[in-house]
Backbone as a chain_set.jsonl record, in Angstrom:
{"seq": "MMNLKGNPELTPKNLMRPLKNYGIACMSMGFLIEETAPVVWRGLMVMSAVEKLLRQVDWGQLDYLVIDMPPGTGDVQLSISQNIPIAGAVIISTPQDVALLDARKGTEMFRKVHVPVLGLVQNMSVFQCPNCKHETHIFGADGVRDLAKTVGLDVLGDIPLQVNIRETCDSGQPVVISQPHSDAAKAYLKIAVEIVRRLPAPPA", "coords": {"N": [[26.924, 70.58, -38.578], [26.094, 71.919, -37.179], [24.841, 70.383, -34.764], [22.393, 69.759, -34.962], [19.684, 68.007, -36.348], [16.367, 66.365, -37.335], [13.107, 66.842, -38.292], [11.074, 70.135, -38.914], [8.819, 71.417, -36.533], [5.582, 72.614, -36.705], [3.557, 75.177, -36.651], [0.946, 76.912, -35.22], [-0.178, 79.061, -36.744], [0.974, 77.097, -39.296], [3.679, 77.704, -39.927], [7.329, 76.534, -40.273], [8.726, 75.739, -37.178], [12.191, 76.758, -36.48], [15.176, 75.169, -35.5], [17.38, 74.662, -32.427], [20.27, 75.168, -31.209], [22.735, 76.075, -29.387], [21.887, 78.83, -28.609], [21.258, 80.039, -31.571], [18.956, 79.838, -34.158], [18.395, 77.77, -36.294], [17.828, 76.186, -40.024], [17.292, 75.007, -42.895], [18.135, 72.92, -46.23], [18.185, 70.663, -45.763], [16.225, 69.615, -43.669], [14.451, 69.248, -44.355], [15.081, 66.899, -45.857], [15.179, 63.525, -46.976], [18.263, 62.58, -45.145], [20.852, 62.047, -47.241], [19.552, 62.275, -49.474], [19.987, 63.868, -53.113], [19.805, 67.298, -53.528], [18.589, 68.469, -56.441], [18.017, 70.8, -58.121], [16.645, 73.638, -59.996], [16.152, 76.594, -61.208], [12.898, 77.709, -61.206], [11.875, 75.647, -58.778], [13.975, 76.007, -57.173], [13.854, 78.741, -56.554], [10.671, 78.487, -55.081], [11.617, 76.774, -53.24], [13.713, 78.758, -51.3], [12.158, 81.007, -50.979], [10.172, 79.038, -49.359], [11.878, 78.367, -47.234], [13.106, 81.587, -45.931], [10.37, 82.462, -45.631], [8.452, 80.956, -45.428], [8.943, 80.392, -42.169], [9.105, 80.796, -38.732], [11.004, 82.507, -37.256], [10.672, 84.202, -35.383], [12.247, 87.078, -33.02], [14.674, 88.55, -34.089], [18.197, 88.88, -34.213], [20.602, 89.19, -36.135], [20.082, 87.97, -39.061], [21.822, 85.13, -41.128], [22.631, 83.831, -44.264], [23.899, 81.21, -46.01], [24.799, 80.891, -48.339], [25.261, 78.774, -51.387], [28.996, 78.733, -53.295], [29.278, 80.693, -56.313], [27.604, 81.734, -59.232], [24.334, 82.032, -59.295], [20.973, 80.721, -59.582], [19.991, 80.08, -57.135], [21.574, 82.027, -56.243], [20.928, 84.825, -57.485], [17.933, 84.832, -57.212], [17.522, 84.995, -53.687], [18.914, 87.442, -53.853], [17.242, 89.268, -55.343], [14.702, 89.453, -54.149], [14.341, 89.372, -51.073], [15.458, 91.308, -49.005], [19.156, 92.785, -48.607], [21.305, 93.936, -46.413], [24.055, 93.045, -46.551], [26.559, 91.717, -48.165], [29.452, 88.645, -47.475], [31.942, 87.594, -49.143], [33.489, 84.699, -48.478], [36.861, 83.018, -49.39], [38.949, 80.453, -50.759], [42.693, 81.109, -50.895], [43.633, 79.953, -53.409], [43.546, 80.109, -57.25], [41.6, 79.343, -58.806], [39.422, 79.285, -56.559], [39.798, 81.701, -56.146], [38.458, 83.094, -58.566], [35.911, 82.446, -58.784], [35.247, 83.917, -56.784], [35.819, 86.68, -57.485], [33.829, 86.87, -59.986], [31.544, 86.303, -57.643], [31.572, 89.195, -56.264], [31.3, 90.77, -57.953], [28.666, 90.041, -58.865], [27.788, 90.425, -56.545], [27.444, 92.89, -56.679], [25.846, 94.019, -59.114], [23.725, 94.318, -58.325], [23.224, 95.53, -56.345], [23.638, 94.797, -53.506], [25.682, 95.493, -50.569], [28.48, 95.122, -50.652], [30.41, 93.653, -47.95], [32.748, 92.816, -47.591], [36.041, 90.368, -47.903], [36.65, 87.116, -46.638], [39.612, 85.595, -46.444], [39.254, 81.499, -46.786], [41.222, 78.559, -45.214], [43.349, 80.022, -44.974], [46.007, 79.151, -44.104], [48.618, 76.064, -42.991], [48.961, 74.907, -39.762], [51.49, 72.932, -38.988], [51.101, 70.4, -36.646], [52.452, 69.118, -34.952], [55.804, 70.113, -35.982], [55.335, 72.565, -35.643], [55.547, 74.318, -38.02], [54.563, 76.389, -40.57], [52.425, 76.117, -43.504], [51.5, 77.09, -46.441], [49.154, 75.948, -48.148], [47.04, 76.645, -50.5], [47.806, 78.792, -51.909], [49.603, 82.12, -50.729], [48.649, 84.772, -50.241], [46.565, 84.794, -51.74], [43.621, 86.145, -51.426], [43.502, 88.334, -50.842], [45.508, 89.642, -52.725], [42.97, 90.176, -54.614], [41.257, 91.487, -52.796], [42.466, 94.261, -53.183], [42.47, 94.538, -55.306], [39.561, 94.798, -56.681], [38.594, 96.664, -54.223], [38.166, 96.617, -51.909], [38.464, 95.411, -48.243], [40.017, 93.145, -46.487], [38.687, 91.014, -44.157], [39.438, 89.172, -42.176], [41.609, 86.108, -41.534], [40.858, 82.318, -41.751], [42.45, 79.506, -40.673], [43.588, 77.075, -42.078], [42.758, 73.993, -40.083], [43.211, 70.715, -38.035], [41.535, 71.039, -35.448], [39.21, 72.642, -36.227], [37.612, 71.415, -37.772], [37.349, 68.844, -36.799], [35.354, 69.649, -34.782], [33.876, 70.711, -35.772], [33.152, 68.394, -37.395], [31.72, 67.275, -35.195], [29.603, 68.482, -34.055], [29.874, 70.603, -32.463], [30.906, 73.425, -33.196], [34.082, 75.213, -32.458], [34.429, 77.721, -31.756], [32.779, 77.987, -29.639], [33.213, 74.99, -28.206], [35.823, 75.748, -27.941], [36.216, 77.629, -26.862], [38.87, 80.049, -26.202], [40.669, 79.025, -28.066], [43.281, 79.8, -31.24], [41.815, 79.423, -34.108], [39.081, 80.318, -32.147], [39.137, 82.634, -32.278], [40.03, 83.643, -34.353], [37.624, 83.555, -36.037], [35.727, 84.986, -33.948], [37.045, 87.461, -34.544], [36.573, 88.477, -37.01], [33.68, 87.79, -36.934], [33.491, 90.666, -35.662], [34.106, 92.085, -37.306], [32.273, 92.202, -39.051], [30.058, 92.87, -38.344], [30.475, 95.431, -37.847], [30.853, 96.653, -39.783], [27.864, 96.846, -40.879], [24.981, 98.368, -42.546], [22.907, 101.138, -39.782], [20.913, 99.292, -37.775], [17.131, 100.051, -37.566], [15.636, 102.367, -35.706]], "CA": [[28.277, 71.16, -37.755], [25.227, 72.184, -34.827], [24.535, 68.967, -34.314], [20.761, 69.631, -35.521], [18.818, 66.661, -36.844], [15.095, 66.403, -37.421], [12.012, 67.543, -39.102], [10.891, 71.12, -38.139], [7.641, 71.123, -36.36], [4.955, 73.735, -37.65], [3.428, 76.649, -35.66], [-1.012, 77.204, -35.124], [-0.155, 79.297, -38.368], [1.295, 76.388, -40.284], [4.914, 78.366, -40.186], [8.303, 75.711, -39.373], [10.156, 75.756, -35.965], [13.334, 76.572, -37.042], [15.847, 74.253, -34.529], [18.083, 75.571, -32.807], [21.221, 75.273, -30.401], [23.224, 77.562, -28.962], [21.442, 80.141, -28.696], [21.427, 79.855, -32.302], [17.918, 79.409, -34.671], [18.857, 76.897, -38.857], [16.517, 76.591, -41.115], [18.083, 73.909, -43.529], [16.915, 71.976, -46.466], [18.562, 69.005, -45.053], [16.008, 69.446, -42.254], [12.948, 68.737, -45.307], [14.658, 66.287, -47.285], [16.394, 62.94, -47.181], [19.58, 62.637, -44.826], [20.993, 61.668, -48.81], [18.603, 62.841, -50.832], [20.641, 65.16, -53.318], [19.023, 68.868, -54.348], [19.117, 68.938, -57.888], [17.086, 71.764, -58.171], [17.304, 74.678, -60.961], [14.816, 77.322, -61.923], [11.526, 77.741, -60.473], [12.313, 74.974, -57.741], [15.035, 76.215, -56.133], [13.268, 80.075, -56.186], [10.187, 77.81, -54.657], [12.664, 75.996, -51.559], [14.477, 79.691, -50.851], [10.97, 81.379, -50.589], [9.858, 78.662, -48.394], [13.496, 78.501, -45.785], [12.755, 82.727, -45.9], [8.877, 83.643, -45.155], [7.676, 80.075, -43.725], [9.692, 80.146, -40.942], [8.767, 81.331, -38.026], [12.569, 83.112, -37.313], [10.779, 85.264, -34.315], [12.822, 88.257, -32.718], [16.344, 87.576, -34.561], [19.475, 89.88, -34.061], [20.616, 88.971, -38.053], [19.39, 86.559, -40.19], [23.614, 84.57, -41.727], [22.033, 82.805, -45.172], [24.93, 80.614, -46.055], [24.872, 80.377, -49.637], [26.299, 77.98, -52.392], [30.205, 79.661, -54.948], [28.412, 80.67, -58.144], [26.254, 83.496, -59.423], [23.257, 80.637, -59.984], [19.797, 80.702, -59.505], [19.594, 80.361, -55.137], [22.371, 83.826, -55.522], [20.107, 85.727, -57.797], [16.848, 84.957, -56.344], [17.79, 85.765, -52.886], [19.427, 89.015, -53.754], [16.325, 90.023, -56.102], [14.0, 88.996, -52.925], [14.602, 90.58, -49.616], [16.715, 93.076, -48.556], [20.027, 92.19, -47.892], [22.596, 94.93, -45.354], [25.752, 92.928, -46.389], [27.275, 90.149, -48.442], [30.37, 88.494, -47.489], [32.342, 86.395, -50.327], [34.326, 83.672, -48.529], [37.667, 82.189, -50.151], [40.356, 80.469, -50.5], [43.532, 81.871, -52.083], [44.128, 79.522, -54.834], [43.038, 80.805, -58.446], [40.412, 78.977, -59.182], [38.589, 79.552, -56.486], [39.369, 82.717, -56.592], [37.752, 83.706, -59.662], [34.644, 82.154, -58.279], [34.834, 84.742, -55.585], [35.67, 87.989, -58.624], [32.474, 86.94, -60.338], [30.548, 86.628, -56.792], [31.524, 89.849, -55.876], [31.004, 91.649, -58.96], [27.578, 89.99, -58.836], [26.056, 91.482, -56.365], [27.073, 95.081, -57.148], [25.446, 94.12, -60.042], [22.339, 93.862, -57.98], [22.616, 96.775, -55.557], [23.878, 94.57, -52.599], [26.386, 96.34, -50.111], [30.056, 94.059, -50.344], [31.291, 93.443, -46.577], [34.66, 92.462, -47.666], [36.348, 88.929, -48.39], [37.595, 86.246, -46.04], [40.242, 84.242, -46.818], [39.38, 80.443, -45.664], [42.006, 77.42, -45.382], [44.834, 80.093, -45.568], [47.754, 78.595, -43.861], [48.097, 74.959, -42.363], [50.233, 74.651, -39.354], [52.159, 71.467, -38.687], [50.652, 70.626, -34.898], [54.418, 68.839, -34.419], [56.733, 71.587, -35.462], [54.71, 74.472, -35.611], [56.436, 74.442, -39.375], [53.902, 76.878, -41.632], [52.592, 75.677, -45.382], [50.129, 77.861, -47.189], [48.601, 74.648, -49.572], [46.758, 76.96, -51.207], [48.358, 79.586, -51.702], [49.006, 83.234, -49.567], [47.895, 85.904, -50.54], [45.39, 85.743, -53.067], [42.269, 86.694, -51.517], [44.369, 90.051, -50.122], [45.498, 90.2, -53.373], [42.133, 90.633, -54.748], [40.626, 92.796, -51.962], [43.23, 95.208, -53.364], [41.67, 94.589, -56.291], [38.937, 95.184, -55.995], [38.714, 97.877, -53.627], [37.927, 95.827, -50.519], [38.738, 94.5, -47.277], [40.226, 91.549, -46.161], [37.683, 90.806, -42.736], [40.415, 87.84, -41.53], [41.321, 84.647, -42.394], [40.707, 81.414, -41.0], [43.545, 78.289, -41.198], [43.252, 75.089, -41.958], [43.173, 73.045, -39.126], [42.618, 69.842, -37.717], [40.09, 71.034, -34.402], [38.083, 73.56, -36.784], [37.777, 69.703, -38.876], [36.979, 67.762, -36.022], [34.712, 70.56, -33.811], [32.85, 71.324, -36.965], [31.8, 67.232, -37.528], [30.955, 66.557, -33.829], [28.74, 69.281, -33.741], [30.595, 71.682, -31.099], [31.73, 74.079, -33.18], [35.353, 75.327, -32.011], [33.955, 78.496, -31.022], [31.896, 76.962, -28.134], [33.909, 74.202, -27.022], [37.083, 75.972, -27.943], [36.861, 79.465, -27.399], [39.832, 80.674, -26.229], [42.478, 78.718, -29.347], [43.469, 81.082, -31.92], [40.975, 79.317, -34.761], [37.945, 81.218, -32.184], [38.877, 84.372, -32.175], [39.323, 84.486, -35.588], [36.18, 83.719, -36.587], [35.502, 86.055, -33.401], [37.092, 88.548, -34.767], [36.189, 88.426, -38.262], [32.127, 88.358, -36.96], [32.822, 92.12, -34.837], [34.522, 93.97, -38.615], [31.525, 92.456, -40.32], [28.943, 93.641, -37.552], [31.059, 96.381, -37.736], [30.379, 96.934, -41.344], [26.565, 97.065, -41.287], [24.496, 99.715, -41.541], [22.653, 100.55, -38.094], [19.271, 99.178, -37.347], [16.233, 100.946, -37.551], [15.874, 102.39, -34.394]], "C": [[27.832, 72.373, -36.033], [24.722, 71.512, -34.858], [23.014, 69.088, -34.202], [20.349, 68.394, -36.919], [17.603, 66.793, -37.011], [13.682, 66.967, -38.593], [11.287, 68.836, -38.644], [9.975, 70.703, -38.051], [6.901, 72.367, -36.674], [4.17, 74.26, -36.57], [1.804, 76.331, -36.104], [-1.058, 77.332, -36.587], [0.514, 78.676, -39.131], [3.007, 76.891, -41.138], [6.001, 77.601, -39.594], [9.086, 76.37, -39.111], [11.411, 75.826, -36.46], [14.057, 75.654, -35.619], [16.848, 74.632, -34.177], [18.739, 75.138, -31.51], [21.827, 75.872, -30.595], [23.176, 78.673, -29.079], [21.155, 80.371, -30.37], [19.937, 79.314, -33.653], [18.307, 79.044, -35.992], [17.968, 76.495, -38.791], [17.649, 76.007, -42.925], [17.692, 73.383, -45.146], [17.13, 70.564, -46.256], [17.607, 68.897, -44.578], [14.719, 68.78, -43.246], [13.31, 67.905, -45.938], [15.618, 64.974, -46.572], [17.728, 62.705, -46.03], [20.248, 62.158, -47.031], [20.801, 61.686, -49.932], [19.25, 63.824, -51.642], [19.604, 65.663, -53.716], [19.082, 69.013, -55.286], [17.952, 69.416, -58.499], [17.366, 72.857, -59.21], [15.518, 75.731, -60.964], [13.604, 77.595, -60.452], [11.74, 77.16, -59.074], [12.987, 75.301, -56.723], [14.29, 77.907, -55.847], [11.596, 79.895, -54.985], [10.364, 77.587, -53.327], [12.457, 77.571, -51.204], [13.199, 80.681, -50.128], [10.955, 80.654, -49.309], [11.063, 78.993, -47.051], [13.161, 80.444, -45.263], [11.424, 82.927, -44.91], [8.035, 82.374, -44.648], [7.69, 79.732, -43.199], [9.731, 80.746, -39.482], [10.022, 82.032, -36.863], [12.185, 84.011, -35.819], [11.812, 86.459, -34.513], [14.378, 87.772, -33.156], [17.442, 89.204, -34.463], [20.124, 90.356, -35.985], [20.214, 87.83, -38.557], [20.876, 86.159, -41.648], [22.725, 83.895, -43.289], [23.799, 82.074, -45.905], [24.84, 80.009, -47.808], [26.518, 79.856, -50.818], [27.518, 79.204, -53.324], [28.863, 79.945, -55.757], [27.836, 82.217, -57.994], [24.767, 82.736, -60.023], [21.952, 81.367, -59.417], [19.51, 81.276, -57.383], [20.76, 82.483, -55.203], [21.394, 84.342, -55.454], [18.548, 85.512, -56.923], [17.059, 85.347, -54.704], [18.111, 86.821, -52.84], [17.967, 90.571, -54.216], [15.119, 89.738, -55.039], [13.792, 89.542, -51.999], [15.947, 91.448, -50.223], [17.452, 92.479, -48.422], [20.858, 93.301, -46.972], [23.342, 94.49, -46.254], [25.338, 91.774, -47.345], [28.921, 90.573, -47.797], [30.769, 87.363, -48.302], [33.416, 85.841, -49.035], [36.044, 83.156, -49.574], [38.789, 81.681, -49.966], [41.195, 80.504, -51.158], [43.704, 81.252, -53.334], [43.135, 79.915, -56.336], [41.972, 80.301, -58.366], [39.84, 79.077, -57.994], [38.445, 80.929, -56.293], [38.963, 83.416, -58.07], [35.911, 83.512, -59.759], [33.805, 83.717, -57.661], [34.993, 86.399, -56.761], [34.095, 87.917, -58.879], [31.659, 87.477, -58.754], [30.388, 87.763, -56.273], [30.447, 91.109, -57.527], [29.162, 91.264, -59.325], [26.594, 91.125, -57.848], [26.302, 92.799, -56.292], [26.573, 95.043, -57.742], [23.801, 94.701, -60.053], [22.043, 94.964, -56.449], [22.986, 95.874, -53.794], [25.147, 94.918, -51.351], [27.591, 94.599, -50.054], [30.812, 94.287, -49.207], [33.168, 93.331, -46.657], [34.777, 90.705, -47.563], [37.127, 88.573, -46.872], [37.539, 84.992, -46.526], [40.324, 82.414, -46.462], [40.944, 79.402, -45.961], [43.702, 78.421, -45.569], [46.108, 79.906, -45.387], [47.455, 77.467, -43.085], [49.525, 75.182, -41.502], [50.665, 73.101, -38.47], [51.739, 71.574, -37.221], [52.658, 70.199, -34.319], [55.06, 69.883, -34.258], [56.518, 72.818, -35.753], [55.298, 75.137, -37.229], [54.054, 75.099, -40.267], [53.65, 76.725, -42.904], [51.288, 76.396, -45.75], [50.341, 76.809, -48.559], [48.158, 75.433, -50.592], [47.317, 78.16, -52.137], [48.823, 80.261, -50.845], [48.41, 83.99, -49.575], [46.982, 86.143, -51.132], [44.411, 86.611, -52.784], [42.636, 88.188, -50.692], [45.125, 90.869, -51.558], [44.21, 90.762, -54.524], [40.753, 91.452, -54.012], [40.971, 93.989, -52.929], [42.377, 95.496, -55.178], [40.424, 95.175, -57.431], [38.051, 96.309, -55.124], [38.223, 97.346, -52.344], [38.492, 94.945, -49.606], [38.85, 92.952, -46.709], [39.305, 91.028, -43.919], [38.593, 90.069, -41.635], [40.07, 86.788, -42.361], [41.483, 83.083, -41.188], [42.021, 79.813, -41.392], [43.494, 77.391, -41.361], [44.035, 74.927, -40.709], [42.286, 72.146, -38.557], [41.45, 69.87, -37.131], [39.261, 71.883, -35.333], [37.176, 71.803, -37.703], [36.575, 68.762, -37.513], [35.995, 68.242, -35.519], [32.943, 70.355, -35.081], [32.117, 69.394, -37.476], [31.435, 66.902, -36.1], [29.829, 67.337, -33.809], [28.556, 70.584, -32.417], [31.653, 71.995, -31.831], [32.716, 75.343, -32.132], [34.841, 76.857, -31.368], [33.137, 78.775, -29.542], [32.801, 75.881, -27.184], [35.79, 74.53, -27.299], [37.581, 77.071, -28.094], [37.798, 80.355, -26.903], [41.343, 80.128, -27.186], [41.843, 80.437, -30.606], [42.411, 80.291, -33.404], [39.415, 79.949, -34.32], [37.786, 82.061, -32.776], [39.494, 84.663, -33.806], [38.262, 84.47, -36.28], [35.311, 84.247, -35.162], [35.139, 87.582, -34.109], [36.53, 89.053, -36.32], [33.85, 88.803, -38.153], [31.768, 89.8, -36.455], [33.654, 92.963, -36.44], [33.379, 92.445, -39.201], [29.942, 93.414, -39.663], [29.652, 94.882, -38.151], [30.625, 97.669, -38.976], [28.898, 97.342, -42.12], [25.861, 97.74, -40.918], [23.566, 99.363, -40.047], [21.404, 100.206, -38.165], [18.086, 99.73, -37.527], [15.737, 101.158, -36.081], [13.717, 102.404, -34.027]], "O": [[28.293, 72.945, -35.045], [23.56, 71.87, -35.056], [22.447, 68.469, -33.301], [20.769, 68.197, -38.059], [17.482, 67.98, -36.709], [13.844, 67.469, -39.705], [10.67, 68.516, -37.627], [9.604, 69.821, -38.824], [7.64, 73.313, -36.949], [4.197, 73.638, -35.508], [1.483, 75.668, -37.09], [-1.517, 76.567, -37.435], [0.962, 79.418, -40.005], [3.418, 76.643, -42.271], [6.008, 77.712, -38.368], [9.843, 77.143, -39.698], [11.8, 74.772, -36.961], [13.287, 75.522, -34.668], [17.614, 75.047, -35.046], [17.975, 74.73, -30.635], [21.913, 76.448, -31.679], [24.013, 79.475, -29.493], [20.507, 81.418, -30.348], [20.117, 78.154, -34.026], [18.549, 79.925, -36.816], [17.233, 76.344, -37.815], [18.405, 76.627, -43.673], [16.475, 73.542, -45.238], [16.42, 69.593, -46.517], [17.362, 67.703, -44.749], [14.083, 67.825, -42.8], [12.511, 67.556, -46.806], [16.559, 65.212, -45.814], [18.599, 62.672, -46.9], [19.335, 62.121, -47.856], [21.37, 61.368, -50.976], [19.239, 64.912, -51.066], [18.625, 65.063, -54.16], [19.824, 69.973, -55.493], [17.121, 68.803, -59.168], [18.58, 73.032, -59.321], [14.326, 75.487, -60.778], [13.658, 77.618, -59.222], [11.805, 77.965, -58.145], [12.737, 74.999, -55.556], [14.262, 78.184, -54.648], [11.301, 80.814, -54.221], [9.637, 77.978, -52.413], [11.329, 77.913, -50.849], [13.256, 81.041, -48.952], [11.45, 81.14, -48.292], [10.917, 79.796, -46.13], [12.972, 80.55, -44.051], [11.423, 83.398, -43.773], [7.175, 82.462, -43.772], [6.957, 78.772, -42.958], [10.823, 81.27, -39.259], [9.787, 81.981, -35.656], [13.108, 84.471, -35.148], [12.214, 86.851, -35.608], [15.045, 86.865, -32.659], [17.114, 90.366, -34.701], [20.059, 91.371, -36.679], [20.16, 86.732, -38.002], [20.929, 86.706, -42.749], [21.838, 83.201, -42.791], [24.699, 82.864, -46.189], [24.832, 78.845, -48.209], [27.698, 80.154, -50.998], [27.125, 80.235, -53.868], [27.743, 79.435, -55.711], [27.71, 83.176, -57.233], [24.293, 82.983, -61.131], [21.986, 82.471, -58.875], [19.097, 82.253, -56.758], [20.66, 83.532, -54.566], [20.744, 84.573, -54.434], [18.294, 86.243, -55.966], [16.495, 86.431, -54.554], [17.749, 87.474, -51.862], [17.747, 91.736, -53.885], [14.171, 90.068, -55.751], [12.892, 90.381, -52.032], [16.722, 91.857, -51.087], [17.122, 91.346, -48.072], [21.337, 92.986, -48.062], [23.581, 95.359, -47.094], [24.296, 91.12, -47.387], [29.488, 91.652, -47.626], [30.151, 86.3, -48.27], [34.196, 86.705, -48.634], [35.781, 83.021, -50.769], [39.637, 82.161, -49.213], [40.979, 80.014, -52.266], [43.916, 81.948, -54.327], [41.912, 79.937, -56.203], [41.171, 80.948, -57.692], [38.823, 78.624, -58.521], [37.337, 81.464, -56.247], [39.506, 84.483, -58.355], [35.039, 84.085, -60.413], [32.732, 84.297, -57.824], [34.051, 87.184, -56.653], [33.255, 88.591, -58.283], [31.253, 88.628, -58.589], [29.305, 87.918, -55.709], [29.437, 91.781, -57.736], [28.468, 92.074, -59.939], [25.659, 91.917, -57.968], [25.533, 93.684, -55.917], [26.05, 96.157, -57.759], [23.043, 95.169, -60.903], [21.026, 95.092, -55.769], [22.493, 96.475, -52.84], [25.78, 93.868, -51.461], [27.419, 93.478, -49.577], [31.801, 95.016, -49.278], [34.202, 93.633, -46.06], [33.862, 89.947, -47.24], [37.854, 89.296, -46.19], [36.77, 84.079, -46.826], [41.349, 81.992, -45.925], [41.641, 79.641, -46.947], [44.764, 77.986, -46.013], [47.072, 80.252, -46.07], [46.389, 77.446, -42.47], [50.643, 75.456, -41.939], [50.107, 72.499, -37.552], [51.941, 72.608, -36.584], [53.559, 70.746, -33.683], [55.171, 70.569, -33.242], [57.212, 73.799, -36.021], [55.409, 76.346, -37.431], [52.972, 74.521, -40.369], [54.527, 77.133, -43.666], [50.184, 76.146, -45.267], [51.147, 76.787, -49.489], [48.66, 75.194, -51.69], [46.962, 78.107, -53.314], [48.817, 79.655, -49.773], [47.425, 84.018, -48.836], [46.447, 87.245, -51.256], [44.159, 87.608, -53.461], [41.848, 88.878, -50.046], [45.321, 92.08, -51.661], [44.486, 91.718, -55.249], [39.691, 91.847, -54.492], [40.073, 94.657, -53.443], [41.945, 96.458, -55.812], [40.456, 95.733, -58.528], [36.929, 96.683, -55.465], [37.744, 98.288, -51.713], [38.969, 93.865, -49.956], [38.062, 92.015, -46.577], [39.814, 90.865, -42.81], [38.507, 90.316, -40.431], [39.212, 86.482, -43.189], [42.097, 82.989, -40.125], [42.167, 79.358, -42.527], [43.268, 76.66, -40.397], [45.136, 75.313, -40.315], [41.073, 72.327, -38.442], [40.458, 69.273, -37.548], [38.111, 71.656, -34.958], [35.99, 71.673, -38.008], [35.434, 68.301, -37.537], [35.137, 67.361, -35.565], [31.748, 70.059, -35.079], [30.948, 69.183, -37.798], [30.617, 65.984, -36.046], [28.846, 66.686, -33.455], [27.641, 71.14, -31.809], [32.794, 71.546, -31.723], [32.221, 76.123, -31.319], [35.025, 76.894, -30.151], [33.089, 79.69, -28.721], [33.02, 75.889, -25.972], [36.727, 73.803, -26.97], [38.51, 77.565, -28.733], [37.586, 81.541, -27.155], [42.505, 80.529, -27.124], [40.979, 81.303, -30.743], [42.241, 81.345, -34.017], [38.561, 80.172, -35.178], [36.895, 82.428, -33.542], [39.401, 85.766, -34.346], [37.977, 85.341, -37.102], [34.123, 83.93, -35.203], [34.178, 88.337, -34.255], [36.081, 90.191, -36.455], [33.081, 89.514, -38.8], [30.65, 90.311, -36.526], [33.725, 94.184, -36.581], [34.016, 91.616, -39.85], [29.154, 94.191, -40.204], [29.112, 95.269, -39.187], [30.296, 98.854, -39.013], [28.684, 97.837, -43.227], [25.655, 98.049, -39.744], [23.415, 98.316, -39.418], [20.69, 101.021, -38.75], [18.679, 100.47, -38.313], [15.47, 100.199, -35.356], [13.287, 102.427, -32.873]]}, "num_chains": 1, "name": "protein.A"}
């Protein structure tokens, strides 16, 4: 999605240099293994990999460190939550019932380990036909909003189900870069503003 591939270089201190594009430093397990190789790790192997990505990377001076985690409440989430200070978590879900179950569990897990939950994002909220502009709620209309009310959180925004989002991701040109004035880009930027607004002020 960020048009990055290849193995990270090492610094003289034996730290990995993150790959960069669009002014963003990125690190992924995908850079460290073969492109088609599955990552079928659990337990100590997962924690070791998380530790490597966090502490053996020459991140330099960052404004924010964003960690994209898989759905669920497994080893990755617990390892990260218990080993580094997290300023806040954002729960992202489609509006359908089966996805909302995981979103609810994720919310409760972060609360249990004392990580502030900044809010929820409703992904694939609506599909608009590119020809007739008719809108269809393929995954349901307001599932994330209903969940937010139940758990006492805000909805930070909605991401529509659009072909141009998929196309720009696949081409490695994020929609906020390639189509900055589009409705899709504005939706992402609104969410980013809402997240930053809820984060604690950095230490002076």
